[in-house]
XYZ file of C-alpha atoms in Angstrom:
460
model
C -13.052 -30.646 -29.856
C -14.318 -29.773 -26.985
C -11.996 -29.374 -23.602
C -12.786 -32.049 -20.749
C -12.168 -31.126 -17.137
C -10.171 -33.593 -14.875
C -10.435 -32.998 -10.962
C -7.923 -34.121 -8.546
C -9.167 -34.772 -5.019
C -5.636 -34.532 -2.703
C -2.676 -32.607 -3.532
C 0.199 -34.393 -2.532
C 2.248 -37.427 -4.305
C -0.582 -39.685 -6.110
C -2.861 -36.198 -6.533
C -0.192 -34.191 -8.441
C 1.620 -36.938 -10.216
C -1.323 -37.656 -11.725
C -2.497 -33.870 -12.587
C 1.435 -33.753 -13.814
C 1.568 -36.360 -15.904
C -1.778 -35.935 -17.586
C -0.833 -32.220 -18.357
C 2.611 -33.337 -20.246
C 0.040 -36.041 -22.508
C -2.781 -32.883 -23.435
C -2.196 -28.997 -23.082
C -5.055 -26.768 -21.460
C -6.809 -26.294 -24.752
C -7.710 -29.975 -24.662
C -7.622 -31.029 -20.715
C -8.510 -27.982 -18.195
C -7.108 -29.417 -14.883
C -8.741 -28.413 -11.088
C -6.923 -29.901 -7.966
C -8.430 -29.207 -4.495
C -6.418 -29.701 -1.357
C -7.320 -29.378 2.066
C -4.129 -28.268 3.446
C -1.659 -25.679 2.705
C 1.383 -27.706 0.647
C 1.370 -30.048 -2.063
C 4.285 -32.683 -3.218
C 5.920 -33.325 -0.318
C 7.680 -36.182 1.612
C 5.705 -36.903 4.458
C 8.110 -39.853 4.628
C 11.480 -36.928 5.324
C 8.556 -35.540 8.396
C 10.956 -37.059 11.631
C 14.038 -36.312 9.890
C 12.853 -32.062 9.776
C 11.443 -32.762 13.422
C 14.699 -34.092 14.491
C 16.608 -31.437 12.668
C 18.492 -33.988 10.340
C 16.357 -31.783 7.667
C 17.185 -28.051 8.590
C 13.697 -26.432 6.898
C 10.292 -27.633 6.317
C 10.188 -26.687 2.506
C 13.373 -28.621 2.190
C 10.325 -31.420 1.904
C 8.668 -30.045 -0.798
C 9.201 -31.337 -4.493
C 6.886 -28.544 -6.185
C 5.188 -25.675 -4.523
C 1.354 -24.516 -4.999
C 2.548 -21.847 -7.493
C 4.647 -24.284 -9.607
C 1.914 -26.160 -10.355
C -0.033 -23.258 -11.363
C 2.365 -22.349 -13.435
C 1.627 -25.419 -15.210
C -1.203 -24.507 -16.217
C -3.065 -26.450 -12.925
C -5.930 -24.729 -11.396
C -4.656 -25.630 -7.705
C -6.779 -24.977 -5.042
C -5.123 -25.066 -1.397
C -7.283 -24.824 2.050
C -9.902 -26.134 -0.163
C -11.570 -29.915 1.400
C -13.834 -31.871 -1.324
C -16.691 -32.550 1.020
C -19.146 -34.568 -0.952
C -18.849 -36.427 -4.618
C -22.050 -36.258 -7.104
C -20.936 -39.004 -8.940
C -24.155 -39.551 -11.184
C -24.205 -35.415 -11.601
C -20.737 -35.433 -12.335
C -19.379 -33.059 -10.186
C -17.834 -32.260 -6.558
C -18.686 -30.212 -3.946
C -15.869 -28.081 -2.007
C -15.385 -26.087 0.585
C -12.790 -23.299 1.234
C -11.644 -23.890 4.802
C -10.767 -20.084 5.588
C -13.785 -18.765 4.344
C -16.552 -21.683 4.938
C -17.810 -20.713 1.251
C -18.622 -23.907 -0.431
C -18.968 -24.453 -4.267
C -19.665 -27.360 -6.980
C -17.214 -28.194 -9.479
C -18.156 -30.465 -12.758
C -15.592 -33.060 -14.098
C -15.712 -35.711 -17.067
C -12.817 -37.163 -15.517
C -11.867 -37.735 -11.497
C -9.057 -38.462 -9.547
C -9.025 -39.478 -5.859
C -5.786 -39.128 -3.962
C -7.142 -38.265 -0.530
C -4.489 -40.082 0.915
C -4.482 -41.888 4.816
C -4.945 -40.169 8.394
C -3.641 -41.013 11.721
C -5.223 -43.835 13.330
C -6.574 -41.750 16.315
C -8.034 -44.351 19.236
C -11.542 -43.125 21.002
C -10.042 -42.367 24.625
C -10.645 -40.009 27.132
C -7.733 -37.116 26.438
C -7.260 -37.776 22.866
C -8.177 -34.474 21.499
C -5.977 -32.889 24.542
C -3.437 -30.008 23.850
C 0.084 -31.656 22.877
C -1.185 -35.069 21.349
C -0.546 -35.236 17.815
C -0.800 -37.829 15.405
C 2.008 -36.874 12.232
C 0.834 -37.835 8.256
C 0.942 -33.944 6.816
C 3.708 -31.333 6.285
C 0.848 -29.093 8.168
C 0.348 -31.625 11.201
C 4.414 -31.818 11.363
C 4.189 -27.877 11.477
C 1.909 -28.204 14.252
C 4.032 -30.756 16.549
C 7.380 -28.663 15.796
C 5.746 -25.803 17.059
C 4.302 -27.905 20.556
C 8.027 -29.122 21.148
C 9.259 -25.330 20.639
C 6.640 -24.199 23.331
C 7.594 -26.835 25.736
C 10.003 -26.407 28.658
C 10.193 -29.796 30.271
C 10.987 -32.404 27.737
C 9.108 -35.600 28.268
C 7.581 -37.263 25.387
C 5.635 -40.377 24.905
C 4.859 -42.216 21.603
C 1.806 -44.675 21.178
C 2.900 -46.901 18.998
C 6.179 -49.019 17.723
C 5.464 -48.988 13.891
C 7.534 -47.177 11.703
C 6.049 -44.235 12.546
C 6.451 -44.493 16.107
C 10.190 -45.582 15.939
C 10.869 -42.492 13.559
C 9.531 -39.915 15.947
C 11.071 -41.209 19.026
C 14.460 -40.693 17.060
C 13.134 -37.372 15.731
C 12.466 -37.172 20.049
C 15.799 -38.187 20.762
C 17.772 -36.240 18.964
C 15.569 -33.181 19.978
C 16.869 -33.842 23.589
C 13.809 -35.706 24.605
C 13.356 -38.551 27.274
C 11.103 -40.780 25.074
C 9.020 -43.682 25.929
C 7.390 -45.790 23.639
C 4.427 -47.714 24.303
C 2.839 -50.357 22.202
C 0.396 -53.264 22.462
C 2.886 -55.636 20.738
C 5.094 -58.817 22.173
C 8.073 -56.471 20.426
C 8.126 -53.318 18.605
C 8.105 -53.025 14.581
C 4.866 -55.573 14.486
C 5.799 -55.394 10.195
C 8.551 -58.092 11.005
C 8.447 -61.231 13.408
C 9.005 -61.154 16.923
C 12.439 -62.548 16.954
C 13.979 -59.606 14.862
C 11.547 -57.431 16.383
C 13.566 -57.933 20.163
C 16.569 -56.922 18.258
C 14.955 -53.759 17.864
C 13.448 -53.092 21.076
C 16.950 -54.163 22.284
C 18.652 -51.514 20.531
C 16.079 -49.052 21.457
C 16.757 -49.545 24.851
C 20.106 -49.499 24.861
C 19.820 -45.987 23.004
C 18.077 -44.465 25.633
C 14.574 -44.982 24.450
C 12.174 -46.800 27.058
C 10.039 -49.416 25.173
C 7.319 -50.875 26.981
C 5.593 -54.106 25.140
C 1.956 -55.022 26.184
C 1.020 -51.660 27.188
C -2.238 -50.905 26.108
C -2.831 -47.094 26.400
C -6.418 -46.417 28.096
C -6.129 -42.443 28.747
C -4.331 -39.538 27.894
C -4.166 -38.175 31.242
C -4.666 -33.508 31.276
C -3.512 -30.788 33.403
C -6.316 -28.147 34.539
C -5.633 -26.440 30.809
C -6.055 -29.054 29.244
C -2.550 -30.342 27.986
C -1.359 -33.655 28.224
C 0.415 -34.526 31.487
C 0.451 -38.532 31.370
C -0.081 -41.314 29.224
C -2.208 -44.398 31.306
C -1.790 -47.584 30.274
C -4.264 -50.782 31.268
C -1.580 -51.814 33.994
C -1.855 -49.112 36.074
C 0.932 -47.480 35.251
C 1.101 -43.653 34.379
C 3.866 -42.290 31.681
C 4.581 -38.735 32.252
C 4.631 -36.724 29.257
C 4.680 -33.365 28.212
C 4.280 -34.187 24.159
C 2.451 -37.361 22.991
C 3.032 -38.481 19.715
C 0.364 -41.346 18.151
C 2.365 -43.514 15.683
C 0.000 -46.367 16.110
C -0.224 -46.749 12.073
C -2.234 -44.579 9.599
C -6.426 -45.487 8.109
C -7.366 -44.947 4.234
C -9.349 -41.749 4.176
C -12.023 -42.913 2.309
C -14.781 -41.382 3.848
C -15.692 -39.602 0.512
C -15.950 -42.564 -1.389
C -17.655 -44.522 0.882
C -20.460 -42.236 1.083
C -20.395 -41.943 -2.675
C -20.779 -45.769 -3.002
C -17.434 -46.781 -4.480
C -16.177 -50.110 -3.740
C -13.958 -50.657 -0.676
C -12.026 -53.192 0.205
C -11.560 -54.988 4.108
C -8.848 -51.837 4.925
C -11.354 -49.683 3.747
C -9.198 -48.604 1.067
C -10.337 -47.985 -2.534
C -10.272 -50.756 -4.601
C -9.050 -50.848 -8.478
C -7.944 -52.683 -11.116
C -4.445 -52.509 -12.289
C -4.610 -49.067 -14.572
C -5.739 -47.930 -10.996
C -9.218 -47.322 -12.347
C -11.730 -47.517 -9.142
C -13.521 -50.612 -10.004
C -16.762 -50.062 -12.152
C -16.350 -46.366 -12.793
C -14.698 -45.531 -16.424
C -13.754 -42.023 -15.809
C -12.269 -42.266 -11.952
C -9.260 -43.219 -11.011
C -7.369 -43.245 -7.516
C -3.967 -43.886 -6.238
C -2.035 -43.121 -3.245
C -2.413 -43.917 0.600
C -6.589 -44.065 -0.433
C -6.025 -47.435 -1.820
C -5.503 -51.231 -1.388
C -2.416 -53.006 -3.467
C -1.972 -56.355 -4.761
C 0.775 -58.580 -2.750
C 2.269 -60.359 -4.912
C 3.570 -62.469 -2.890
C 0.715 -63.736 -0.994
C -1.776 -62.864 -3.741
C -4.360 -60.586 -1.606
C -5.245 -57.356 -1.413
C -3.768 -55.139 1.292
C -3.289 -51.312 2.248
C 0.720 -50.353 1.759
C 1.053 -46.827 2.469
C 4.094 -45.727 0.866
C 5.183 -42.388 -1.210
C 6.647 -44.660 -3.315
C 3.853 -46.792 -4.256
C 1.737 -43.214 -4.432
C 4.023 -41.425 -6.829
C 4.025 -44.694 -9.247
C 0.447 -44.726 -9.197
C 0.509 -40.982 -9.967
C 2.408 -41.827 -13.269
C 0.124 -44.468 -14.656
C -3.201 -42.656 -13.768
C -2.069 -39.405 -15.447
C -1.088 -41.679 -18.265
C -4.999 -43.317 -18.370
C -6.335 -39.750 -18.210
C -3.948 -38.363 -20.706
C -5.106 -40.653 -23.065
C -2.019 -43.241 -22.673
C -1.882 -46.607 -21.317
C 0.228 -47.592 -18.002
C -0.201 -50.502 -15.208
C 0.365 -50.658 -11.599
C 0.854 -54.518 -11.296
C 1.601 -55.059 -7.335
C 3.961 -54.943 -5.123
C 6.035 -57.314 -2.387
C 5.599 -55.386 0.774
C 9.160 -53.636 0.965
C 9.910 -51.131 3.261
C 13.178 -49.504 5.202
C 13.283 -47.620 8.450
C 16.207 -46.418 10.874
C 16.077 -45.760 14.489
C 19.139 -43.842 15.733
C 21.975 -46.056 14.200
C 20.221 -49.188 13.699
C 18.522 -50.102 10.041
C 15.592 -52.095 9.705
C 14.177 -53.596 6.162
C 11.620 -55.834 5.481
C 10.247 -57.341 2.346
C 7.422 -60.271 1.636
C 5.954 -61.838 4.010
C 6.130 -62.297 7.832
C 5.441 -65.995 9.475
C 2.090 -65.167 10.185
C 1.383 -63.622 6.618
C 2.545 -66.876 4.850
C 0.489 -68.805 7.184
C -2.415 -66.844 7.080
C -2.336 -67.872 3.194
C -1.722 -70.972 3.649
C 1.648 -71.391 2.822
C 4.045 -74.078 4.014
C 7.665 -72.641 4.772
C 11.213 -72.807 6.556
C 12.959 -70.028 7.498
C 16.730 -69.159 7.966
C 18.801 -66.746 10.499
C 21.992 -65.782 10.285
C 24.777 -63.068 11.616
C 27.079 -61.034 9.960
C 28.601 -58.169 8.958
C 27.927 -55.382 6.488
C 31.617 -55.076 5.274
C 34.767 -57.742 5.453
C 35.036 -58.236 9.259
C 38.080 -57.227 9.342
C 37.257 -53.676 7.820
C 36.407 -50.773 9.941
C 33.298 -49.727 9.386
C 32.314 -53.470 9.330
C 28.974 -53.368 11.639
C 26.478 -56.296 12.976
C 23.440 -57.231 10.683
C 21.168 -59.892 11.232
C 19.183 -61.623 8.222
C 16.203 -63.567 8.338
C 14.552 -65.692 5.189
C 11.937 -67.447 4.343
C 11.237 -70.092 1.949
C 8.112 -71.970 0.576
C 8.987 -75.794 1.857
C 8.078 -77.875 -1.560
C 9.576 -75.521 -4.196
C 12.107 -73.090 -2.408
C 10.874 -70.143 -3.721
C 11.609 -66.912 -1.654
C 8.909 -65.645 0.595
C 10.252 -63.121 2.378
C 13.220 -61.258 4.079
C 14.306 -59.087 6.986
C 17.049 -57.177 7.672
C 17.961 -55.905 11.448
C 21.537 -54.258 11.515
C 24.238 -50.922 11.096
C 24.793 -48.624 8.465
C 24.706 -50.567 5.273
C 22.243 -53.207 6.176
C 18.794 -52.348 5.424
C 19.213 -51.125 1.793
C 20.380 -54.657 0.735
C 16.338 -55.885 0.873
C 16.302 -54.028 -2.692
C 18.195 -57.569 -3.306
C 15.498 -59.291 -1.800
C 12.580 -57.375 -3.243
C 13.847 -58.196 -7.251
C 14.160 -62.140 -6.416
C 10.569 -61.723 -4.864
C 9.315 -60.117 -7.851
C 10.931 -62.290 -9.953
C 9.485 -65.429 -8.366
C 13.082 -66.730 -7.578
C 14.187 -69.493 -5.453
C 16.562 -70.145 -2.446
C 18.865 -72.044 -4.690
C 18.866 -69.538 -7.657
C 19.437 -66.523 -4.927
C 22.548 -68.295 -4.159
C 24.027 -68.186 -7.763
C 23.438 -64.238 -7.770
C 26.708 -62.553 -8.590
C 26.823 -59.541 -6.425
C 28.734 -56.652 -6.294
C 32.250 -57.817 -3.531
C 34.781 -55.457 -2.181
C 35.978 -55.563 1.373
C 34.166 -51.649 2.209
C 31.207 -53.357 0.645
C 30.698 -56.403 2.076
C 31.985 -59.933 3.038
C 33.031 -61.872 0.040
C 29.551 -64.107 1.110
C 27.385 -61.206 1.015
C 24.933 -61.752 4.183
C 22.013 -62.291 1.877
C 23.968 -64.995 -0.109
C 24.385 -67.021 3.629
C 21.015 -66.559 4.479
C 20.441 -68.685 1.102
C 22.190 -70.956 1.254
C 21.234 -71.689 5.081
C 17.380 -71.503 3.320
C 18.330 -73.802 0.496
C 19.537 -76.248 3.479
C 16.439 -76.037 5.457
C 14.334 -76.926 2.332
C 16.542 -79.795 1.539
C 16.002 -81.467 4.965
C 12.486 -80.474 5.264
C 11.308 -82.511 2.052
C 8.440 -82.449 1.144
């Protein structure tokens, strides 16, 4: 029988998952394997990025789950500081470029793989391409920033930006002895939950040190006469000094590739696929990873998520499709943790304006309390929000604002979502209860029960 080649585009989670898991199904004499990527590592955790900025993570290759050579050594032709430039999709075959060299080359395949992952959303304005702005997705642009901040003598940062990115770099910031100020276009920062938690969060911020301006729509990045950043400008007026400025305004599918190539795209411009993440009417390409839109399962759209976690599960099932094997990818709910200095924040479903935008009809429920018995002493603050669908109850979403041992309980949240559980049923959950744990009404139980109240007077 004749060996087929498989080509991976994009060498990090969904890339070499995929080339992984299809070399454990078929051995080189039946699957030859070629994997380009454009930057220097491969499986990493761009997710653990602020925590080695910050110095939480003492080295950079602390980050990486398996080196360049370990994949070779699996028999894994990988090909680093190499960038896929054009697909031939009716020739079958890709055309690549070594970045060191400028030497470019075409590559045949019978099977493809596209895990090209997301960039930085980088806004057209004056400055943007200045010395000392960086925008953070890659172990190679973290490289780059850690190397700015090492360089710099007067330690002023601003971030653009109050997403999850942004609030994890101006921790990384903080703890690097930075003044930080964030600046984003937002009524509050974190603009994945709803305003109300969201002010607990700029709250905290503030009262951490970190200066967060809402409404502040960034219209410069003001330069030196070398060219470095000096100033961040802002609609108002106003003008933020800064040394270092970080863009954590939320990352794009980088789908260029595909979208010259024809492949079907969906509003994100992410790739769209069906749920053994083939890319929709193409038998032998797959793609996974930050590249592509998801299924909510909650609302019932399409939508870009990008998370390593979604990107190494996709990994699995497409090296499972080209191995020969047979794996799904059936959705997800939207769940996803974050920390800024000592305060958690969790999220999972859907936000007001998501269930509205589907046309859902809903109540929602707020509640304080602790994450332990009160009376124990590491008992901190945590604030819950749910949401319900008004007619039948069932849970639409949750978030978590709170201390150490809040944001972690969404995993809670996240199984009765996927489960298509109700208020009512949530309540009747018999969860783990010791005083270092929790309150004997664990915080997500009260939130329920205030839900299943709420439904109950709003009828029908």
């Amino acid at each position: 029988m004749a060996t087929e080649r498989l080509v991976v585009v994009g060498g990090d989670a969904a890339g070499m998952s995929a080339a992984s898991q299809a070399r454990r199904m078929k051995g080189p004499a039946e699957l030859e394997i070629v994997a380009f990527e454009r930057g220097h590592f491969t499986s990493y955790s761009a997710c653990g990025i602020p925590y080695w900025i910050g110095g939480q993570v003492a080295e950079r290759d602390a980050l990486i789950a398996r080196t360049p050579q370990e994949h070779r050594a699996r028999d894994i032709d990988l090909r680093t500081r190499t960038e896929v430039v054009e697909l031939d999709l009716d020739g079958g075959r890709v055309r690549a470029r070594d970045l060191d060299t400028g030497s470019e080359s075409w590559t045949g395949y019978d099977k493809l793989v596209l895990a090209t992952g997301a960039r930085p959303v980088r806004p057209r304005l004056p400055g943007i391409g200045a010395h000392g702005v960086h925008g953070v997705q890659s172990l190679d642009d973290g490289q780059h920033l850690l190397n700015t901040l090492e360089r710099t003598e007067i330690r002023r940062a601003v971030v653009v930006g109050a997403g999850y990115i942004g609030v994890e770099m101006a921790e990384a910031l903080v703890s690097r002895g930075y003044e930080v100020t964030v600046l984003h276009r937002g009524e509050q920062p974190m603009a994945t939950l709803d305003p109300d938690m969201g002010g607990l969060v700029h709250g905290a911020m503030n009262g951490m040190g970190i200066r967060t301006v809402s409404r502040a729509e960034v219209t410069k990045i003001l330069t030196d006469e070398e060219g470095r950043a000096r100033a961040v400008a802002t609609a108002s007026g106003e003008e933020h000094p800064a040394d270092v400025v970080v863009l954590g305004i939320g990352v794009e599918p980088r789908t260029a590739l595909a979208r010259a190539a024809g492949l079907p795209l969906g509003e994100s411009g992410g790739l769209l696929t069906d749920l053994s993440m083939r890319v929709r009417g193409h038998e032998n390409i797959w793609s996974g990873g930050d590249c592509v839109e998801v299924l909510d399962l909650v609302a019932g759209r399409m939508r870009h998520i990008p998370l390593g976690t979604h990107a190494n599960k996709h990994g699995q099932v497409i090296g499972s499709g080209v191995g020969g094997g047979y794996a799904t990818f059936p959705g997800v709910v939207g769940t996803a943790v974050s920390k800024v200095c000592d305060l958690e924040i969790a999220r999972t479903g859907l936000r007001e304006k998501d269930a509205l935008a589907a046309g859902l009809r809903f109540v929602t429920a707020t509640i304080s309390s602790t994450t332990t018995a009160g009376y124990y002493p590491t008992a901190a603050d945590m604030t819950v929000k749910m949401m319900a669908e008004r007619r039948t109850g069932r849970l639409l979403g949750v978030q978590i604002v709170g201390g150490a041992g809040s944001a972690k309980r969404v995993d809670i949240a996240a199984v009765a979502l996927t489960a298509g559980m109700t208020v009512d049923q949530i309540v009747s959950l018999d969860l783990g209860y010791a005083p270092p744990f929790s309150p004997v009404w664990d915080p997500i139980l009260v939130a329920a029960r205030k839900a299943v109240s709420a439904v109950r007077r709003a009828g029908v």
